[in-house]
mmCIF file of C-alpha atoms in Angstrom:
data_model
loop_
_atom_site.group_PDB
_atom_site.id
_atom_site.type_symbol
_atom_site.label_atom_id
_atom_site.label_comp_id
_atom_site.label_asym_id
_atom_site.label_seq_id
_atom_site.Cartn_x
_atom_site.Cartn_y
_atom_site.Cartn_z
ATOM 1 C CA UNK X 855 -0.423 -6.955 5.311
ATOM 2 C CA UNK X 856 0.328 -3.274 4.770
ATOM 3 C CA UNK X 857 0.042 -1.114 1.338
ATOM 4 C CA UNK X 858 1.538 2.102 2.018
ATOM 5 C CA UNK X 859 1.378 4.861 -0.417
ATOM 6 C CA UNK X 860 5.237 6.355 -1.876
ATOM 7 C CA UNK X 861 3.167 9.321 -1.467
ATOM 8 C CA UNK X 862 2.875 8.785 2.354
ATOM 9 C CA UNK X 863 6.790 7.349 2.435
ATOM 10 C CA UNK X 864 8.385 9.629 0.584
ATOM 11 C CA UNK X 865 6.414 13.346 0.131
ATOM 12 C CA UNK X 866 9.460 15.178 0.778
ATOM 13 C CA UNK X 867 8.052 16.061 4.151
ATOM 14 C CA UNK X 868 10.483 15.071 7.416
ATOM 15 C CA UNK X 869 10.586 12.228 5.708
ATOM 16 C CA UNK X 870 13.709 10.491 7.464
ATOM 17 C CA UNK X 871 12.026 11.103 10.496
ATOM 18 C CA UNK X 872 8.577 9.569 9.686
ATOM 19 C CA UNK X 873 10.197 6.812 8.242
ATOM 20 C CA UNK X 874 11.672 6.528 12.155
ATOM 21 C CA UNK X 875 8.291 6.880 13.746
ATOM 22 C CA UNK X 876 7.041 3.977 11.079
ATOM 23 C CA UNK X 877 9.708 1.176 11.411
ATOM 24 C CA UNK X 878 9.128 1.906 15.470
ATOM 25 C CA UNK X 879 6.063 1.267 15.341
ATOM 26 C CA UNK X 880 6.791 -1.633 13.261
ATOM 27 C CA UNK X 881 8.997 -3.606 15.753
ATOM 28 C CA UNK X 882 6.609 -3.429 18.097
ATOM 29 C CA UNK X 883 3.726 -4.962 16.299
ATOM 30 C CA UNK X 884 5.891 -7.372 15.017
ATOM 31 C CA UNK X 885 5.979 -8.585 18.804
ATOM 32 C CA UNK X 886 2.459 -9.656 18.174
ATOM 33 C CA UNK X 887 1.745 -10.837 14.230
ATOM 34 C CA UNK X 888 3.984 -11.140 11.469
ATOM 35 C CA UNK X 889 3.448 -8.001 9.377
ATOM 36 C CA UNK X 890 4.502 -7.427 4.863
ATOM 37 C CA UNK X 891 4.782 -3.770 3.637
ATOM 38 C CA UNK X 892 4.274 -3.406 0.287
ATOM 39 C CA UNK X 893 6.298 0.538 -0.654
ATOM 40 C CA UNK X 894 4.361 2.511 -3.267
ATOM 41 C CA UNK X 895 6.629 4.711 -6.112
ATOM 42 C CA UNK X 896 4.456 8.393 -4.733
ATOM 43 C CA UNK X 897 5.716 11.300 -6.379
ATOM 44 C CA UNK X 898 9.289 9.467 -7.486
ATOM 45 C CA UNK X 899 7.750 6.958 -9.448
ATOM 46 C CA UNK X 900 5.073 9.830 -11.365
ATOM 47 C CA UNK X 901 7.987 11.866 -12.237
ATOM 48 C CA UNK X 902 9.806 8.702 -14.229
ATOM 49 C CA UNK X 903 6.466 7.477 -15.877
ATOM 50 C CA UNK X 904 5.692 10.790 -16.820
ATOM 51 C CA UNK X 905 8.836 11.844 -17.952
ATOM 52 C CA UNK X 906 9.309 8.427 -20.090
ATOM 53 C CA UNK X 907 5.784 9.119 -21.434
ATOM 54 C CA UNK X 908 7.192 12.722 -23.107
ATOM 55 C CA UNK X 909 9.885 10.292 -24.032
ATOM 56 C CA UNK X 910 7.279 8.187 -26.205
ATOM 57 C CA UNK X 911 8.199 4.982 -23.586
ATOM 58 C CA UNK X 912 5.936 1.762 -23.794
ATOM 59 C CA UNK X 913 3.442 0.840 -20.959
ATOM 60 C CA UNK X 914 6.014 -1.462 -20.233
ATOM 61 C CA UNK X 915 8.787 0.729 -19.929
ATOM 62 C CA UNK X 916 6.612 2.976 -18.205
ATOM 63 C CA UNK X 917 5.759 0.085 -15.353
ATOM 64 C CA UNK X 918 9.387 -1.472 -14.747
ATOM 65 C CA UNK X 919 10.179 2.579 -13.971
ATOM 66 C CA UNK X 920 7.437 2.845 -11.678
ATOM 67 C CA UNK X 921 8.282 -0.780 -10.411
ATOM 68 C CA UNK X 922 11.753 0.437 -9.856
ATOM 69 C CA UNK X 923 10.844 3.529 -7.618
ATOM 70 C CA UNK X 924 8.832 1.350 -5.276
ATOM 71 C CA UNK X 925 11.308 -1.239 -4.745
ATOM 72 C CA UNK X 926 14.123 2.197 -3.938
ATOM 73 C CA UNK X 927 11.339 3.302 -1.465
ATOM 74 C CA UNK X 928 11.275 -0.336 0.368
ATOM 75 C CA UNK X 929 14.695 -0.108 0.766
ATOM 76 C CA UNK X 930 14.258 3.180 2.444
ATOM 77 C CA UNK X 931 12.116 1.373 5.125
ATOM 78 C CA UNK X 932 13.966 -1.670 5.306
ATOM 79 C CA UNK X 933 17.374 -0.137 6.000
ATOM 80 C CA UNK X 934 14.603 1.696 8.864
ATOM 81 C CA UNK X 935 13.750 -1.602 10.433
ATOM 82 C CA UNK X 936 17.653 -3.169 10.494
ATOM 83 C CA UNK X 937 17.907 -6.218 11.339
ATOM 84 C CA UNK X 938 14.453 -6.560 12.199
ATOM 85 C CA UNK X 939 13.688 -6.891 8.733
ATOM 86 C CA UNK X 940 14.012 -9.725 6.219
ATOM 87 C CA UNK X 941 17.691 -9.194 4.744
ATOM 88 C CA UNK X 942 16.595 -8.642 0.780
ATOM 89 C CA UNK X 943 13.743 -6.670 -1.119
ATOM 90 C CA UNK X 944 12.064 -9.829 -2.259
ATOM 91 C CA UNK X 945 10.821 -8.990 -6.218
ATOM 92 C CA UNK X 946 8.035 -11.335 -6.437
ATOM 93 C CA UNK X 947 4.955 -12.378 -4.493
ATOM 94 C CA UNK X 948 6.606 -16.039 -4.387
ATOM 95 C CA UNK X 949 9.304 -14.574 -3.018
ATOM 96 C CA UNK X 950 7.581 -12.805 -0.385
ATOM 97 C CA UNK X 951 5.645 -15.630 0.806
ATOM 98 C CA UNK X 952 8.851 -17.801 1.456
ATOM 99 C CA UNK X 953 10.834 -14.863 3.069
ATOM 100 C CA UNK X 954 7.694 -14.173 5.634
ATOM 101 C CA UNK X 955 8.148 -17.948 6.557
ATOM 102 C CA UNK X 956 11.787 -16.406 8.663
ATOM 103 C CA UNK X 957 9.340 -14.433 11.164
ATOM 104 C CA UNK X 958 11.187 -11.490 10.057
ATOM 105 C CA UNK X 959 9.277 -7.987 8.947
ATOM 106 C CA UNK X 960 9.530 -8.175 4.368
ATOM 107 C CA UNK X 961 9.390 -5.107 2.916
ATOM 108 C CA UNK X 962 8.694 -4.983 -1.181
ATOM 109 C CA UNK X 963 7.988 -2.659 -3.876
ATOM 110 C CA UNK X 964 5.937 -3.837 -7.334
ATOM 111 C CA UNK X 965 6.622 -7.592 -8.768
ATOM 112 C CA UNK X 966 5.596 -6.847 -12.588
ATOM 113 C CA UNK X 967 4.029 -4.650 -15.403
ATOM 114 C CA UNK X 968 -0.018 -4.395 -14.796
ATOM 115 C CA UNK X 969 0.322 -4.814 -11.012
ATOM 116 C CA UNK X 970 0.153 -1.402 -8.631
ATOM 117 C CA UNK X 971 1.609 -2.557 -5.296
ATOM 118 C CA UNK X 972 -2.166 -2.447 -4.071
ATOM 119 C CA UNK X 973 -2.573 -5.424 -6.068
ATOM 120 C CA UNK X 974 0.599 -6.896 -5.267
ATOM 121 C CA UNK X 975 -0.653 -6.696 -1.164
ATOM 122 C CA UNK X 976 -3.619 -8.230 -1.929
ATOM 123 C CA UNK X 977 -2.078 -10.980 -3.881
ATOM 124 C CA UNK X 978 0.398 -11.840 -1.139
ATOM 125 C CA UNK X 979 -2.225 -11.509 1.595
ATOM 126 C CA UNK X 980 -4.476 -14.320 -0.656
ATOM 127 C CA UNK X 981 -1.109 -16.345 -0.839
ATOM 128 C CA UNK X 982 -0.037 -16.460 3.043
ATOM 129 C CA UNK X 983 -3.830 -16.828 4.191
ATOM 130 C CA UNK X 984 -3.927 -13.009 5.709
ATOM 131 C CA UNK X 985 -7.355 -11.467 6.179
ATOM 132 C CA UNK X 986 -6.959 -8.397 6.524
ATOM 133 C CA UNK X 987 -4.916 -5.370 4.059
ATOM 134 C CA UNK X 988 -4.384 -2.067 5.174
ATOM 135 C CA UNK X 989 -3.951 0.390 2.902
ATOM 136 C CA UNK X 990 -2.118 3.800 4.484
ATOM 137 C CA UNK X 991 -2.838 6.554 2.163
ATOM 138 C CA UNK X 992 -2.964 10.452 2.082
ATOM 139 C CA UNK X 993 -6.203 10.727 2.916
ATOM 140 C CA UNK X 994 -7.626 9.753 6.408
ATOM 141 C CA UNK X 995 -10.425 7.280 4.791
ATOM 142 C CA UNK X 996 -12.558 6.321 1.205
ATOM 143 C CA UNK X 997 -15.071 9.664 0.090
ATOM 144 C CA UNK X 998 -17.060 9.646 -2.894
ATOM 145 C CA UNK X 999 -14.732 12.063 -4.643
ATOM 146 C CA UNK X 1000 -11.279 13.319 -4.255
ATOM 147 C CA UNK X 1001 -11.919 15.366 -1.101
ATOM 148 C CA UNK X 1002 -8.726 17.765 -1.891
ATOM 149 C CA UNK X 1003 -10.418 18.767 -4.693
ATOM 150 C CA UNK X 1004 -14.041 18.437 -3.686
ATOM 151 C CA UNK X 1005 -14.886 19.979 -0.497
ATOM 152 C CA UNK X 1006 -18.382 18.298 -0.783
ATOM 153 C CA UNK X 1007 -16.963 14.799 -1.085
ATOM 154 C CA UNK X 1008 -18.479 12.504 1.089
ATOM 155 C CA UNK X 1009 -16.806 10.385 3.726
ATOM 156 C CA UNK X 1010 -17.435 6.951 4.317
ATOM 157 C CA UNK X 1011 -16.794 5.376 7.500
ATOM 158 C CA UNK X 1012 -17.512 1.638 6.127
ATOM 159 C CA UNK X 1013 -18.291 0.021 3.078
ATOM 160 C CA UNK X 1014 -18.360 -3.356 1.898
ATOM 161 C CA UNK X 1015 -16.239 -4.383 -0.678
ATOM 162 C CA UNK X 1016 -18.938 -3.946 -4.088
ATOM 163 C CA UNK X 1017 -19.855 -1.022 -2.787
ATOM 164 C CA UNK X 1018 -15.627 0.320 -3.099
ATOM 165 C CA UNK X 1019 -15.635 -1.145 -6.382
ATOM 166 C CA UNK X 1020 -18.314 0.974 -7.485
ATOM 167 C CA UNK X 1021 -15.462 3.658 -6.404
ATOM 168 C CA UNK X 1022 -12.090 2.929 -7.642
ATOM 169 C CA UNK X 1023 -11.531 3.240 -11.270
ATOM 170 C CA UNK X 1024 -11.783 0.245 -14.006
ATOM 171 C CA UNK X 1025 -8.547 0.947 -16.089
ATOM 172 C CA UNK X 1026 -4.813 0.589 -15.266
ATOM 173 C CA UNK X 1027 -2.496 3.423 -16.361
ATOM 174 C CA UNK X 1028 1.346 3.725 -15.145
ATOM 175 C CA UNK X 1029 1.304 6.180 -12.416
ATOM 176 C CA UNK X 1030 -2.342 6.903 -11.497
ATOM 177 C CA UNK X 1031 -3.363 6.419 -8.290
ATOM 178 C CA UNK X 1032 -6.992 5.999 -6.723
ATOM 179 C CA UNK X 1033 -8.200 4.718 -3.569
ATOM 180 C CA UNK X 1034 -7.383 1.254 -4.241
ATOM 181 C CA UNK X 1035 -6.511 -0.537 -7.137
ATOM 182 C CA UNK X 1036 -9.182 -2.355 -8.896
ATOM 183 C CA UNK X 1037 -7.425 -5.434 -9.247
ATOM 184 C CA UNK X 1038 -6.504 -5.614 -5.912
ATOM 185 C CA UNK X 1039 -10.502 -4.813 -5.335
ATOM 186 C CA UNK X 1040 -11.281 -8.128 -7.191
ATOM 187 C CA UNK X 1041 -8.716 -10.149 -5.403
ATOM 188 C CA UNK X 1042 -10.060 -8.988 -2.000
ATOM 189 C CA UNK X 1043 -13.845 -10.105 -3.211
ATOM 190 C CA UNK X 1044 -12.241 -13.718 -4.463
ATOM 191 C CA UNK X 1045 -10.459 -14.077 -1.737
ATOM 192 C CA UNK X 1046 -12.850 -13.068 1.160
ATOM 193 C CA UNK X 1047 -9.998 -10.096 2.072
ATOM 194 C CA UNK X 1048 -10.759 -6.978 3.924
ATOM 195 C CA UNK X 1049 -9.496 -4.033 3.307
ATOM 196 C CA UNK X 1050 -8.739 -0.858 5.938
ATOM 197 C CA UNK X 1051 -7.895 2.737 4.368
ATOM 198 C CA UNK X 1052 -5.737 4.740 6.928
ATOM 199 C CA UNK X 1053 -4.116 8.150 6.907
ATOM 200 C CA UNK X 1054 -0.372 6.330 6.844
ATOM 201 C CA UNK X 1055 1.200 9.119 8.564
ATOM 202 C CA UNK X 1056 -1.692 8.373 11.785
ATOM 203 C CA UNK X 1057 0.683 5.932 13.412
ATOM 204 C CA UNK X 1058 -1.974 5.456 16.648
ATOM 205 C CA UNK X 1059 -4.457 4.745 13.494
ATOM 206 C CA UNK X 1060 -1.377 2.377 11.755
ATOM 207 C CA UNK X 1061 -1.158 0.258 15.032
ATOM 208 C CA UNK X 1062 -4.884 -0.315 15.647
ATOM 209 C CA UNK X 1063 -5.596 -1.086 11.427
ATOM 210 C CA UNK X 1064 -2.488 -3.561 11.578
ATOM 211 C CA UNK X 1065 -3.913 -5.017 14.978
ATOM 212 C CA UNK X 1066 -7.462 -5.340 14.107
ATOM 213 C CA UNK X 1067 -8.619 -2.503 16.223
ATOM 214 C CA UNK X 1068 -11.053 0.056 15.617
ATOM 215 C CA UNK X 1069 -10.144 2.409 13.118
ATOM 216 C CA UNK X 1070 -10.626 6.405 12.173
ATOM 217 C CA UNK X 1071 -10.483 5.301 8.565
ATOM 218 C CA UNK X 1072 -12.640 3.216 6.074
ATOM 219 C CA UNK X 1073 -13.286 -0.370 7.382
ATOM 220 C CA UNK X 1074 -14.403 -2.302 4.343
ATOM 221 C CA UNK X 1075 -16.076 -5.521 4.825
ATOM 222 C CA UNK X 1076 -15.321 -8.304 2.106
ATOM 223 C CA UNK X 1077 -18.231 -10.663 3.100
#
């Protein structure tokens, strides 16, 4: 189960040809476990939300916007994969579930209002029985701060998962991002789910997280 960040997908950076390198790599995992992106909205989605908030839009509004850039951004990856991947971008978490039963690679964006795509990983990983989330961001692990802003920030190598919660923020907004979500932080303590932060654009560090392998990141241990 992979989160990936629209900021890591889609910064605007060579991003045809990362997008490449990812669905690559991929196909070759997928030789070895049965993998589910979930595509984050990144700098698309924050320039909807906040441009509907100047408009005076809902929460609501706000979300489906947001929901609608991350589901543009799967299909970005999924056209990647071909026909390695599943043929649709499923829309729900039920949806997911059955289209992972083909043994194809399923790509999504968000399901609903309330629900980053961090959440929405950790709610499909709790439905298919999946132990393990990775969540490839753009930073290379979890510090104590925002390290692009704090140059003192500290960097953790492991954590477990009360200790991250301490972390992440406790309020949902349309287009924030933090580290993880906190939903998705309560779902991986129910559900006994760890969690792996990666630099995304590592794709040595993507293969080893998605694996089970050591990691450069943040391994975070849900027991």
């Amino acid at each position: 189960m992979v989160s990936i960040g629209g900021s890591v997908l889609v910064p605007n950076n060579d991003d045809s040809v990362y997008i490449k390198q990812l669905a690559h790599t991929l196909k070759e995992i997928s030789a070895e476990v049965q993998t589910v992106i979930v595509c984050g909205g990144g700098k698309i989605a924050r320039y909807y939300t906040g441009t509907g908030r100047e408009l005076g839009g809902t929460t609501y509004q706000l979300d489906m916007m947001g929901i609608g850039a991350t589901r543009l951004n799967a299909e970005l990856l999924r056209i990647a994969l071909g026909d390695s991947a599943h043929h649709t971008v499923p829309c729900t978490v039920d949806e997911t579930v059955k289209a992972s039963l083909t043994g194809k690679i399923v790509v999504m964006g968000g399901t609903e209002p309330g629900h980053t795509t961090d959440a929405v990983a950790t709610m499909v990983a709790g439905n298919i029985g999946c132990k393990r989330v990775v969540n490839a961001t753009s930073v290379d692990a979890v510090y104590s701060n925002d390290p692009k802003k704090d140059p003192d920030a500290k960097r953790f190598s492991e954590l477990t998962i009360k200790e991250l919660s301490g972390i992440v923020y406790s309020e949902h907004d349309a287009g924030r991002s933090s580290v993880f979500d906190p939903l998705g932080v309560k779902l991986a303590m129910r559900d006994r789910i760890d969690l792996l932060i990666i630099d995304g654009r590592d794709m040595d560090e993507m293969k080893n997280a998605i694996l089970g392998k050591k990691i450069n990141g943040t391994a975070i241990n849900s027991q």
